[in-house]
Coordinates of C-alpha atoms in Angstrom, one line a residue:
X266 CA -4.3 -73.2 -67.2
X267 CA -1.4 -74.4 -64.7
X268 CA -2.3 -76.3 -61.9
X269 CA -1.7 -74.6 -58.3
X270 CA 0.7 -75.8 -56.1
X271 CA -0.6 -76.0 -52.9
X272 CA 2.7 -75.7 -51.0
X273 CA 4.1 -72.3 -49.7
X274 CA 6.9 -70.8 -52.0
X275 CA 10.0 -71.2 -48.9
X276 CA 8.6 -74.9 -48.6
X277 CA 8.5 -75.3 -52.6
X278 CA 12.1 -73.7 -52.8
X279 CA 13.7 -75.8 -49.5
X280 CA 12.1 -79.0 -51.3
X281 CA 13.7 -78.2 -54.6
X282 CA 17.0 -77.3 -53.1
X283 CA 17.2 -80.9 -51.3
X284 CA 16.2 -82.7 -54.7
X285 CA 19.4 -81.3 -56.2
X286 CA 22.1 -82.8 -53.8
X287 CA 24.3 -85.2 -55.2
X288 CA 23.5 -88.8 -55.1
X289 CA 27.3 -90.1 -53.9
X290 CA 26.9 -88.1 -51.3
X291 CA 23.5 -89.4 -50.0
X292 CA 24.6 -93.0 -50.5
X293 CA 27.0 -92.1 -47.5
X294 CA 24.4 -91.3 -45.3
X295 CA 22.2 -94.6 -46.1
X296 CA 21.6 -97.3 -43.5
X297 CA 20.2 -100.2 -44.7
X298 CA 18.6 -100.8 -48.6
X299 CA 14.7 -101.0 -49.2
X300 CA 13.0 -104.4 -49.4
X301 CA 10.0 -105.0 -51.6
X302 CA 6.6 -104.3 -50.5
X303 CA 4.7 -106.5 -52.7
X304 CA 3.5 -109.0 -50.1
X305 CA 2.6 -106.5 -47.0
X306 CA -0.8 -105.3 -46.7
X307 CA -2.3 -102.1 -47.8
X308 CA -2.4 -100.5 -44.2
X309 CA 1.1 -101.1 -43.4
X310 CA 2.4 -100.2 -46.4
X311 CA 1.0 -97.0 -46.9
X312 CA 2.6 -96.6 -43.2
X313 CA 6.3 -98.1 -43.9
X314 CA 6.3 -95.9 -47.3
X315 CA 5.2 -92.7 -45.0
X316 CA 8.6 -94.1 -42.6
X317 CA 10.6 -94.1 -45.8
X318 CA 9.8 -90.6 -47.1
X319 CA 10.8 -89.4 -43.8
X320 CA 14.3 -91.4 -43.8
X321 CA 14.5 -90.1 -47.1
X322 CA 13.9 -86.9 -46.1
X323 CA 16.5 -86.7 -43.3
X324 CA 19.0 -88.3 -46.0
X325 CA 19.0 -85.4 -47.8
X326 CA 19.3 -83.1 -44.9
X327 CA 22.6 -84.4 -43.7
X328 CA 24.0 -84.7 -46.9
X329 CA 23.1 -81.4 -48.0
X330 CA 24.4 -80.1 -44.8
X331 CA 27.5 -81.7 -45.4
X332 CA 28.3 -78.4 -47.7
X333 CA 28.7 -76.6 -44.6
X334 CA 31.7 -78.7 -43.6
X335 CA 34.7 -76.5 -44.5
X336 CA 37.7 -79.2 -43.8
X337 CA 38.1 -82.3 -44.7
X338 CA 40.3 -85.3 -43.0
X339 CA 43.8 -86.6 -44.4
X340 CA 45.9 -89.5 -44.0
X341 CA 49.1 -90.0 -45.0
X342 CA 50.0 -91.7 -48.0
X343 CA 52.8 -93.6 -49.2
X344 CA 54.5 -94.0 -52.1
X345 CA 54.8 -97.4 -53.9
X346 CA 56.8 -99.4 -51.9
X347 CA 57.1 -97.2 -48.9
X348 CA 55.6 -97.6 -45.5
X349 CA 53.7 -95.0 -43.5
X350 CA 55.1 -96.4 -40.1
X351 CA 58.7 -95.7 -41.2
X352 CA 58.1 -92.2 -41.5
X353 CA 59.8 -90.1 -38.6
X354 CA 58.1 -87.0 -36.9
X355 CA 60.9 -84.7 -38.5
X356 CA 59.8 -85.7 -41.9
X357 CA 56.0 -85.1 -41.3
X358 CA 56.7 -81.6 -39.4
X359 CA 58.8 -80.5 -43.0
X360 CA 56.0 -82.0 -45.3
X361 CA 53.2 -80.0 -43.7
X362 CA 52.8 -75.8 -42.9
X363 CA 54.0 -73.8 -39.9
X364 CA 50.7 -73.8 -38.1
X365 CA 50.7 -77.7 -37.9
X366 CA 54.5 -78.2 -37.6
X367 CA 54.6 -76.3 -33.7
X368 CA 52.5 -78.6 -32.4
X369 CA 54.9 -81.7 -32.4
X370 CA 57.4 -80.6 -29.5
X371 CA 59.1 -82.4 -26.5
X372 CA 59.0 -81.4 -22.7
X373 CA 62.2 -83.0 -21.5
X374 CA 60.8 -83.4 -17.3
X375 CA 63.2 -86.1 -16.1
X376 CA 63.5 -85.1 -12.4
X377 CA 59.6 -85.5 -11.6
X378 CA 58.2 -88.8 -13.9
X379 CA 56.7 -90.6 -15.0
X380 CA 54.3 -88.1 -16.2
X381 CA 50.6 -88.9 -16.9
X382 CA 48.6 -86.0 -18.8
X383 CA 44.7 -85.0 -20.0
X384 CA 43.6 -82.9 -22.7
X385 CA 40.5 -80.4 -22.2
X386 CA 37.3 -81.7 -24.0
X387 CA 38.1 -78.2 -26.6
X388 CA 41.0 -80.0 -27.0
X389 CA 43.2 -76.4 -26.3
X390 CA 44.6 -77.1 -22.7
X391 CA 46.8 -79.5 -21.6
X392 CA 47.4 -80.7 -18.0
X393 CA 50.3 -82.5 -16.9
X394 CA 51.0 -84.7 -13.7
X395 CA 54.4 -86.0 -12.3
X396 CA 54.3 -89.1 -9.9
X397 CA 56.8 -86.7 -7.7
X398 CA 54.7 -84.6 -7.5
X399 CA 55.0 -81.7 -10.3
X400 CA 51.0 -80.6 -11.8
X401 CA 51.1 -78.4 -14.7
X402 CA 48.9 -76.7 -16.8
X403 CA 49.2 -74.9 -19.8
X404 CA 47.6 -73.7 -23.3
X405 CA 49.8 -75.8 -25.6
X406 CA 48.6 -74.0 -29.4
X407 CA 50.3 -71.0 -27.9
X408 CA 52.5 -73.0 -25.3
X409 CA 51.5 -70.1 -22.7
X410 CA 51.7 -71.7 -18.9
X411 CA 48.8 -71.3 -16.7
X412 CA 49.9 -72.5 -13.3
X413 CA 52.6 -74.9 -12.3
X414 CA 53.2 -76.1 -8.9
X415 CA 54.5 -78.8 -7.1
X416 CA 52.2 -80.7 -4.4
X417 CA 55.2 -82.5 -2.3
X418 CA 53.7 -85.9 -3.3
X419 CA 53.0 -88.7 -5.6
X420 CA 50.4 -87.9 -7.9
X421 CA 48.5 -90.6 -9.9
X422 CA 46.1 -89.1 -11.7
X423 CA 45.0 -85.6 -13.4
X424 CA 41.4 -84.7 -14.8
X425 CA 39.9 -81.4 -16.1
X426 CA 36.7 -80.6 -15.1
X427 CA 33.4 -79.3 -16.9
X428 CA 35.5 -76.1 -17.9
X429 CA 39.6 -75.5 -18.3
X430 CA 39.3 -73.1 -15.2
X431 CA 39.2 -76.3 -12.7
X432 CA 41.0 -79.8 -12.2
X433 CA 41.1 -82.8 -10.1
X434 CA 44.6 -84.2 -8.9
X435 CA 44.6 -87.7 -7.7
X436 CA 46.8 -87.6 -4.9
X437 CA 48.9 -89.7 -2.5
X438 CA 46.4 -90.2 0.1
X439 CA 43.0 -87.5 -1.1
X440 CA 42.0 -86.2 -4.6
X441 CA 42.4 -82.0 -4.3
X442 CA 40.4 -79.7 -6.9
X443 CA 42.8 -76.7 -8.2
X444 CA 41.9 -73.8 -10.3
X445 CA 43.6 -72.9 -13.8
X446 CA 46.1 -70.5 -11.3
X447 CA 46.9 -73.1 -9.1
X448 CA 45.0 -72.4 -6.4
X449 CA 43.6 -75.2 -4.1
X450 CA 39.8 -74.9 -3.9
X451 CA 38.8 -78.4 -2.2
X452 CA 40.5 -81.6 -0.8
X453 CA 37.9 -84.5 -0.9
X454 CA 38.7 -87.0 1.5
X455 CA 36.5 -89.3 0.7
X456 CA 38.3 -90.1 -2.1
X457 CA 40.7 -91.7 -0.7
X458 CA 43.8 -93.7 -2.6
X459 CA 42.3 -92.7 -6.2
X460 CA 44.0 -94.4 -9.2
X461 CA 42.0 -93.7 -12.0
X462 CA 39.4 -90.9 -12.7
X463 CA 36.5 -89.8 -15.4
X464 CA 34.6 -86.5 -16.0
X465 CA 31.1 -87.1 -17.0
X466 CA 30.6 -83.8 -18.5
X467 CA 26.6 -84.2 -19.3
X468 CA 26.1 -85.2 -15.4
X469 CA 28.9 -83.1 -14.0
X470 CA 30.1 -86.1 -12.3
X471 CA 33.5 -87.0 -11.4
X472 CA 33.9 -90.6 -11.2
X473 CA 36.6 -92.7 -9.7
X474 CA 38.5 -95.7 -8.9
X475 CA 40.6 -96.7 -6.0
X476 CA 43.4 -99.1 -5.3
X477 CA 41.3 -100.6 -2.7
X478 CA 38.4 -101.1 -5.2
X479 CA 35.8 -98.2 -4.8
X480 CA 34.2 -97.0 -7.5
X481 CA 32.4 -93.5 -6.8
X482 CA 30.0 -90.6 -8.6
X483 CA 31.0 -87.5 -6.9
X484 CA 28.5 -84.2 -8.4
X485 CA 30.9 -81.7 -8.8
X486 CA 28.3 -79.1 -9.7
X487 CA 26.6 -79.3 -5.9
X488 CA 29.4 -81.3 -4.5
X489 CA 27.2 -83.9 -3.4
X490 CA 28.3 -87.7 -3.1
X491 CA 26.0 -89.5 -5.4
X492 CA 27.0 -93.3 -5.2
X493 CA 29.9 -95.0 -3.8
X494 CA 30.5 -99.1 -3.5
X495 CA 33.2 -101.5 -3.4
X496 CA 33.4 -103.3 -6.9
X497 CA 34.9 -106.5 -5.3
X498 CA 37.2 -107.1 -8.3
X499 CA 40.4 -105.8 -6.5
X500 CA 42.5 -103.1 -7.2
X501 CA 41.0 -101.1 -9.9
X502 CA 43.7 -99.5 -12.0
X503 CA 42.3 -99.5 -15.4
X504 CA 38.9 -97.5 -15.7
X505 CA 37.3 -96.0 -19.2
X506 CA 34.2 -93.9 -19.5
X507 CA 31.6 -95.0 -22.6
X508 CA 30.9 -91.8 -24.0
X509 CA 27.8 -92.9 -25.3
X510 CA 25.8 -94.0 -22.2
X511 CA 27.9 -92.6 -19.4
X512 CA 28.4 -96.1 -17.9
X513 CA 32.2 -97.1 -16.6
X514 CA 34.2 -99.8 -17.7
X515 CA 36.9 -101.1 -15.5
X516 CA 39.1 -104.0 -16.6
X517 CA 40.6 -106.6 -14.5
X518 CA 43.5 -109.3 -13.8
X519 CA 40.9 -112.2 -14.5
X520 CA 40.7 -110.8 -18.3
X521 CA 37.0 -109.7 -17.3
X522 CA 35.1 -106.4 -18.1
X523 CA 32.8 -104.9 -16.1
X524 CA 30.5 -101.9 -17.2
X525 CA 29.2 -99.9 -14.1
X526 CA 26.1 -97.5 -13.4
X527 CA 26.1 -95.5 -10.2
X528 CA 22.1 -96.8 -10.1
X529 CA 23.5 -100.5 -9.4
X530 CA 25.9 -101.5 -7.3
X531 CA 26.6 -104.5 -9.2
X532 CA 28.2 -104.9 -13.1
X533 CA 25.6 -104.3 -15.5
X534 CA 27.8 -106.2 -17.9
X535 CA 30.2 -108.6 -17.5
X536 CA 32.2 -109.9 -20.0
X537 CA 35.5 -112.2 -20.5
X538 CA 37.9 -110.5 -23.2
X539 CA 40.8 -112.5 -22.3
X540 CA 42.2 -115.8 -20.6
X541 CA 45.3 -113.6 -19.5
X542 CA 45.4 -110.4 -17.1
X543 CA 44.5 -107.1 -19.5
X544 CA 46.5 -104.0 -19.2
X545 CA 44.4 -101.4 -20.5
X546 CA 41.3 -100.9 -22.3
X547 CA 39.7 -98.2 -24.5
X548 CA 36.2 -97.3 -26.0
X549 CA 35.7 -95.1 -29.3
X550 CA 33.7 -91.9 -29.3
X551 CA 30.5 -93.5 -30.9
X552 CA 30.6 -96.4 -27.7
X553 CA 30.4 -99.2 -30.1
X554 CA 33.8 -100.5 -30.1
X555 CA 35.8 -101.6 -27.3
X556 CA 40.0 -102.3 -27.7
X557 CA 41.2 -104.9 -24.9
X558 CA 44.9 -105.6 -24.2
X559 CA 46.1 -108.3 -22.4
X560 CA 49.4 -109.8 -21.0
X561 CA 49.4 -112.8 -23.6
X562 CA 50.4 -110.2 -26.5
X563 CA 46.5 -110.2 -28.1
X564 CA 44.5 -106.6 -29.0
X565 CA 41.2 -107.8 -29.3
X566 CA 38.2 -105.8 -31.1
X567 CA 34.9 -106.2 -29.3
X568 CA 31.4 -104.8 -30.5
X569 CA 29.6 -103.1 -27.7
X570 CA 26.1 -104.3 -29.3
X571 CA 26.4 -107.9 -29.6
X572 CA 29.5 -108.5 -27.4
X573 CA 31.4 -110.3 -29.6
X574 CA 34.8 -110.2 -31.0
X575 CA 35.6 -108.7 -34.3
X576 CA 39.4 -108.5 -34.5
X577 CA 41.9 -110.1 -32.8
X578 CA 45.8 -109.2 -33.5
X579 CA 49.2 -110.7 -31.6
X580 CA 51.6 -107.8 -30.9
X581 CA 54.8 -107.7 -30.2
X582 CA 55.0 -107.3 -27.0
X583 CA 51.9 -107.0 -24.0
X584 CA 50.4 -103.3 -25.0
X585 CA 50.7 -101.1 -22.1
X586 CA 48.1 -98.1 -23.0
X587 CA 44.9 -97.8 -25.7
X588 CA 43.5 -94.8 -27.0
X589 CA 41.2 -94.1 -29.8
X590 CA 40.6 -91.1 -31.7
X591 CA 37.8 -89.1 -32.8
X592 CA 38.2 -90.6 -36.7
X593 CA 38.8 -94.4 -34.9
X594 CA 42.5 -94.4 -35.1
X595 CA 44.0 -96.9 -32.1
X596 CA 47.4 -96.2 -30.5
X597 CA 48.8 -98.7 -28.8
X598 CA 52.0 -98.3 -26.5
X599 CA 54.8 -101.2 -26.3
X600 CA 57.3 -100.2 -23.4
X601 CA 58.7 -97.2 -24.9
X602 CA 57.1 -97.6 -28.8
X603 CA 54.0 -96.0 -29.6
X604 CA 52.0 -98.0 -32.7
X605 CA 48.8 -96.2 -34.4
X606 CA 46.3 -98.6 -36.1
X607 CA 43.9 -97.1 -39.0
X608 CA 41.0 -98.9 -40.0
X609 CA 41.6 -101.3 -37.1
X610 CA 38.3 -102.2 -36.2
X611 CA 36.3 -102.5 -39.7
X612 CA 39.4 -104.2 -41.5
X613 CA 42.3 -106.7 -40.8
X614 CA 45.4 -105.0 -40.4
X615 CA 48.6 -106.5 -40.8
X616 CA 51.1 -102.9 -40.4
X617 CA 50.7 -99.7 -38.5
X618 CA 50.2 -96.9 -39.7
X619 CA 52.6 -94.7 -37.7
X620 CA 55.2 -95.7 -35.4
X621 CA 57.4 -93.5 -33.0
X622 CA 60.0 -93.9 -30.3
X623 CA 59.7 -92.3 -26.8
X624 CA 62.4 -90.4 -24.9
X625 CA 61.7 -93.3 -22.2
X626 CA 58.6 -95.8 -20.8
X627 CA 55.1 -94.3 -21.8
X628 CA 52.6 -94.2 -19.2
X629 CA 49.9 -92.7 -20.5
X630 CA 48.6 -91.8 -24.4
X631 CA 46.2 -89.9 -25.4
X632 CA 44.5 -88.1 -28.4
X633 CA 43.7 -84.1 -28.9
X634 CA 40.3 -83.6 -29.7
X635 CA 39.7 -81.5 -32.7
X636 CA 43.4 -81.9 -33.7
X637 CA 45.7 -85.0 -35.6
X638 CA 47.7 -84.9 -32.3
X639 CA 48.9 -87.4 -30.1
X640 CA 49.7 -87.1 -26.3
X641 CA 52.4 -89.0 -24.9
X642 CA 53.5 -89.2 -21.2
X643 CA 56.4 -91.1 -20.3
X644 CA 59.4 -91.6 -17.8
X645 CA 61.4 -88.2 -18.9
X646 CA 58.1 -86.0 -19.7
X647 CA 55.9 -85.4 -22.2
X648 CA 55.8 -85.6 -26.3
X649 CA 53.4 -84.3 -28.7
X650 CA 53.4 -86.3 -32.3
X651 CA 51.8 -85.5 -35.1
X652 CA 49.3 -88.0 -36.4
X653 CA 47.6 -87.1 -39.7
X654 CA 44.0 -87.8 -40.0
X655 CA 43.2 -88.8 -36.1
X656 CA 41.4 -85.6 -35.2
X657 CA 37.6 -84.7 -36.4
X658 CA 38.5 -81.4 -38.8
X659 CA 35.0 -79.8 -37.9
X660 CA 34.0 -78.9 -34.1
X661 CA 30.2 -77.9 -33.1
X662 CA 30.7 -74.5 -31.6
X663 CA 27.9 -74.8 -29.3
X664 CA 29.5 -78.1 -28.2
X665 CA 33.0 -77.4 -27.7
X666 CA 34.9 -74.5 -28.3
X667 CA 38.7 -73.8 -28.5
X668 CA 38.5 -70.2 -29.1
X669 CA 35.8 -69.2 -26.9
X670 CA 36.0 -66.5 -25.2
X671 CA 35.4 -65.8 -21.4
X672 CA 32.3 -64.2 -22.0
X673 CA 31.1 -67.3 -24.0
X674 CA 32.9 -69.8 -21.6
X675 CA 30.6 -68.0 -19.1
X676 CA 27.3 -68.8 -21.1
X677 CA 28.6 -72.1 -22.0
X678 CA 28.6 -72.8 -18.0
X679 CA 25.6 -71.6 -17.4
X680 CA 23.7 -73.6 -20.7
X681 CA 25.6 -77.0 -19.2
X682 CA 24.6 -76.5 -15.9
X683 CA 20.8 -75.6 -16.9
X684 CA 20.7 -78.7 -19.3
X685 CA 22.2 -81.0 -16.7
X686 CA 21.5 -84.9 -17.0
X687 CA 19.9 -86.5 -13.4
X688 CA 22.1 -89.7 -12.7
X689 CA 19.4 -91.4 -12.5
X690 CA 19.5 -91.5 -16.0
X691 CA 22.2 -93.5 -16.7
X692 CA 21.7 -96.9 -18.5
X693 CA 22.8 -99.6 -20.4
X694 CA 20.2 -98.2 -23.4
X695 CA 19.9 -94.5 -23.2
X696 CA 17.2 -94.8 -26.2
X697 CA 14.8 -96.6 -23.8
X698 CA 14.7 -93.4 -21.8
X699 CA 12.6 -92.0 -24.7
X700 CA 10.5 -94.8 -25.4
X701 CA 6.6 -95.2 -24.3
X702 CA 6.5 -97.6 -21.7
X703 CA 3.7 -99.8 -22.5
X704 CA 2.1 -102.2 -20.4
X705 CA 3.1 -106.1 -20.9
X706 CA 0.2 -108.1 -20.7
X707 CA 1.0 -110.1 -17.6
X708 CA 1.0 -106.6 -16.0
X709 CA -2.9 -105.6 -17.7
X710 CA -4.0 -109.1 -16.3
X711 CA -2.5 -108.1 -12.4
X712 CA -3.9 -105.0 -13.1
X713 CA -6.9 -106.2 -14.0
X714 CA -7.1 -108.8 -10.7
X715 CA -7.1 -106.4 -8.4
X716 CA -10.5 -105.1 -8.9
X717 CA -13.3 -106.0 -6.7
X718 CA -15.1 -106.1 -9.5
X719 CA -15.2 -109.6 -12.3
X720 CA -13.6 -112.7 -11.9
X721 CA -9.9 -113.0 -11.8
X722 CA -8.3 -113.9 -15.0
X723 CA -5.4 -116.7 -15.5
X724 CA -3.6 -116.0 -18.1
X725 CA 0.0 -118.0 -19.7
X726 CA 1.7 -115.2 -20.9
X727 CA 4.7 -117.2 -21.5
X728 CA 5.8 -117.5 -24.9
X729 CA 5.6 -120.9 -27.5
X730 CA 9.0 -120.7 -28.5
X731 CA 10.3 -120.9 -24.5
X732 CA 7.4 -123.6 -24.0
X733 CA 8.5 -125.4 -27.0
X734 CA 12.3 -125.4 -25.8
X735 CA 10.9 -126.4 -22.5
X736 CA 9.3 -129.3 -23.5
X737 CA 12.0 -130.1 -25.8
X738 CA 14.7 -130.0 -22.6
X739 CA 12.2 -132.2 -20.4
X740 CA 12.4 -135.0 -23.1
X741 CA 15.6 -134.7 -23.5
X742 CA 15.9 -135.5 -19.7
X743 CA 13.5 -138.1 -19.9
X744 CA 15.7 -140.1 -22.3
X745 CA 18.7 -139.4 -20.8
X746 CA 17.1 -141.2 -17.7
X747 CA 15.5 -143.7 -19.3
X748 CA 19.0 -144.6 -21.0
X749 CA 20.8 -144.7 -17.9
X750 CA 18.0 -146.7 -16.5
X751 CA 18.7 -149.4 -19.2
X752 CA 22.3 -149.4 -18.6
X753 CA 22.4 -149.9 -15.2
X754 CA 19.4 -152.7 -16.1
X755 CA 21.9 -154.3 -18.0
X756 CA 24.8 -154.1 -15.8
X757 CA 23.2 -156.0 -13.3
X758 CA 21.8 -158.5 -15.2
X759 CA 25.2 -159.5 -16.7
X760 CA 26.6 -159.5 -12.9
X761 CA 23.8 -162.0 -12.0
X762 CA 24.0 -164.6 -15.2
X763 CA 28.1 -164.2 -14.5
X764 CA 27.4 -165.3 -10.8
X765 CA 24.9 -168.3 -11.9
X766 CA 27.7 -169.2 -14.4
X767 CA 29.9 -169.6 -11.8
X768 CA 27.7 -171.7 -9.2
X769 CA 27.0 -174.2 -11.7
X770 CA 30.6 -175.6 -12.1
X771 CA 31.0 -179.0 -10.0
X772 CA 33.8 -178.7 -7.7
X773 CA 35.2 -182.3 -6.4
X774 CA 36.8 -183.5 -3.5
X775 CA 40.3 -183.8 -5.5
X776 CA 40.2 -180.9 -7.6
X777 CA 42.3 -178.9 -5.1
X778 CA 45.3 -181.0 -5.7
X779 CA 44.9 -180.2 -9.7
X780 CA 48.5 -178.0 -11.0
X781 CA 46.5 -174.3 -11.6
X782 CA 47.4 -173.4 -15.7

């Protein structure tokens, strides 16, 4: 007689299907090992072994959906004895197919540069921005131009908005919203002398910073204003959003970074990165890495969590411009040289991994999501390089889509706006946001006071380890003193006997006319 199982047949069948995925591949997907269990009590561990099945559980489930994955990442590999950074553009363009091989081109714009550029978050438009004034968009897979115009002066900055059918200008004296036609729909003047901007796309802010150092949140979605303060650390002209808590983090001549909220008007996190002035500053996808340059020649690796340094490399020369990648490739640009790093942050690397030469001085670099593309505005235009292995191979559809289509872009606009993110929100810790927020006990015992009812309760809720290192500093004191004490006890008892010494020496009537030694 077989024994019943008491499970459904769908659950039986989904539980069998994830006991048959490949252990290599859940190894990826493992965080930390298990420790023994031997000398934790019964009612905890039967609770840390119903965690583990869980973990377990979920283990399986991205591995197993890793089948649904249908490209895969590549790098570029050498021969033995050859070097990836001597390989030229021409030379990867032949090696790979036709689809790939278009989208390394140059646009040769020497009358209106330096140019700065951004790429949509589909990674599918492209928009370009002279300092004389030329603003450009266009949809560079098919290289089909969507508005071009010319504002009749200086421009510092470009930004697309929540969709490629709106984006901000930064402008000689306002910032001025255009549509994909090049139609102007707003001029904000109160953001005024704008150097730097961000799209928050989860908030639907636009944030900014100016040469006379304002930072400011600006809604886009209701056009509402929703914080605006001076920074007091200058001229801000180097500005980087975190994608993973939304905060801003400007860099500054002192070598100090500062992370902003638009909850706070002062730095949540300040932190010095270098004795010299930086130069630019960039943050990867996952917010846990942070690239500083600075005018002493170093790129220093920082980790977000701890705030410590990880890496730290001399270059060549100062590095102008950072950008990292979706796959945590760093570009660095050196005058008129652009230098790709792989495996910069986990390892010590001694060689790039791609090197290229611009037409002239780059002033802005950036990477194509969804694409091994590189981005490269400089003082005669723009270049497009090919970068193998930079771009994440798989996009979430629901996320970002390049080929949506209007119908879905107009869903898409209409999910974001309904699943908008308050500002309020925005913190250091975005996992806090989800926590319980229990009661400390110093709060219970307040709590507690305010009753009519009982007799107050006193409570010392602070911890031993802090009275412990408080006692321990007060002693410390305490012999300081008391050894101070006995030196200056001393001093002036050797100043006295020294004195008495001196009295007791018989001076005669003659001894004046004695020769001195």
């Amino acid at each position: 007689m077989h024994k019943r199982d008491g499970r459904k047949p769908q659950q039986q069948k989904r539980s069998d299907e994830l006991t048959h995925v490949d252990e290599s591949k859940v190894a990826k997907y493992k965080r930390v090992t298990a420790y023994s269990l031997s000398r934790i009590s019964s009612f905890k561990r039967k609770k840390i072994q119903a965690q583990r099945k869980k973990v377990r559980k979920s283990v399986l489930h991205a591995a197993r959906a890793e089948l649904l994955l249908p490209e895969d990442a590549g790098f570029l590999e050498a021969d033995e004895g050859e070097d990836t950074a001597r390989f030229r553009q021409h030379e990867i363009a032949d090696a790979v197919d036709i689809t790939s091989a278009v989208k390394h081109f140059d646009l040769i714009l020497p009358e209106y540069g330096p140019y700065t550029m951004n790429y949509s978050r589909d990674g599918r438009h492209l928009l370009l921005g002279g300092y004389r004034g030329h603003v450009a968009s266009l949809d560079w897979v098919t290289k089909h131009l969507l508005s071009e115009t010319n504002v009749m002066e200086s421009v510092h900055e470009v930004q697309w908005l929540h969709m490629p059918t709106m984006y901000a200008v930064a402008q000689k004296s306002w910032t001025y919203i255009y549509d994909n036609q090049g139609t102007e729909l707003h001029c904000l003047k109160t953001l005024h002398g704008v150097l730097k901007m961000c799209f928050l796309p989860y908030h639907f802010l636009l944030a900014t910073a100016s040469e006379s150092g304002f930072l400011s949140w600006l809604d886009v979605s209701i056009g509402k204003m929703v914080a605006q303060f001076r920074a007091r650390s200058g001229r801000l002209n180097i500005m980087k959003q975190n994608p993973y808590n939304a905060t801003l983090v400007t860099g500054h001549p002192n070598g100090v970074v500062k992370m902003w909220s638009p909850n706070v008007p002062k730095p949540l996190v300040s932190m010095l990165c270098s004795k010299a002035a930086l130069r630019d500053i960039a943050i990867d996808d996952t917010g846990k890495y942070l690239a500083s340059a600075a005018m002493d020649r170093t790129l220093k690796i920082w980790d977000l969590r701890t705030y410590k340094c990880l890496k730290s490399y001399k270059l060549k020369t100062a590095g102008g411009h950072l950008s990292f990648s979706q796959r945590r490739l760093l570009a660095v640009s050196l005058g008129n040289f652009v230098e790709v790093y792989k495996d910069c942050c986990s390892t010590t690397v001694t060689s790039p991994y791609l090197r290229h030469k611009a037409e002239g001085t780059v002033n802005k670099i950036e990477f194509c999501p969804y694409e091994d593309v590189l981005g490269i505005g400089h003082q005669r235009g723009f270049t497009s390089i090919l970068v193998p292995g930079a771009g994440e191979p798989n996009f979430d559809a629901l996320e970002s889509n390049p080929y949506m289509t209007k119908s879905q872009r107009r869903e898409m606009e209409v999910k974001a706006l309904l699943d908008k993110i308050q500002p309020e929100l925005i913190c250091l810790d975005p996992k806090m946001l989800g926590k319980v927020d229990v009661k400390t006990l110093q709060a219970k015992v307040d709590e507690r006071n305010k009753k009519n009812w009982g007799n107050p309760i006193t409570i010392d809720t602070t911890s031993a380890l802090l009275k412990d290192r408080r006692k321990a500093a007060r002693e410390k004191a305490q012999l300081k003193a008391e050894k101070k004490r006995q030196l200056i006890q001393e001093a002036q008892k050797e100043k006295s006997q020294k004195k008495a010494d001196t009295s007791r020496k018989s001076q005669g009537v003659l001894e004046r006319f004695k020769a001195k030694p």
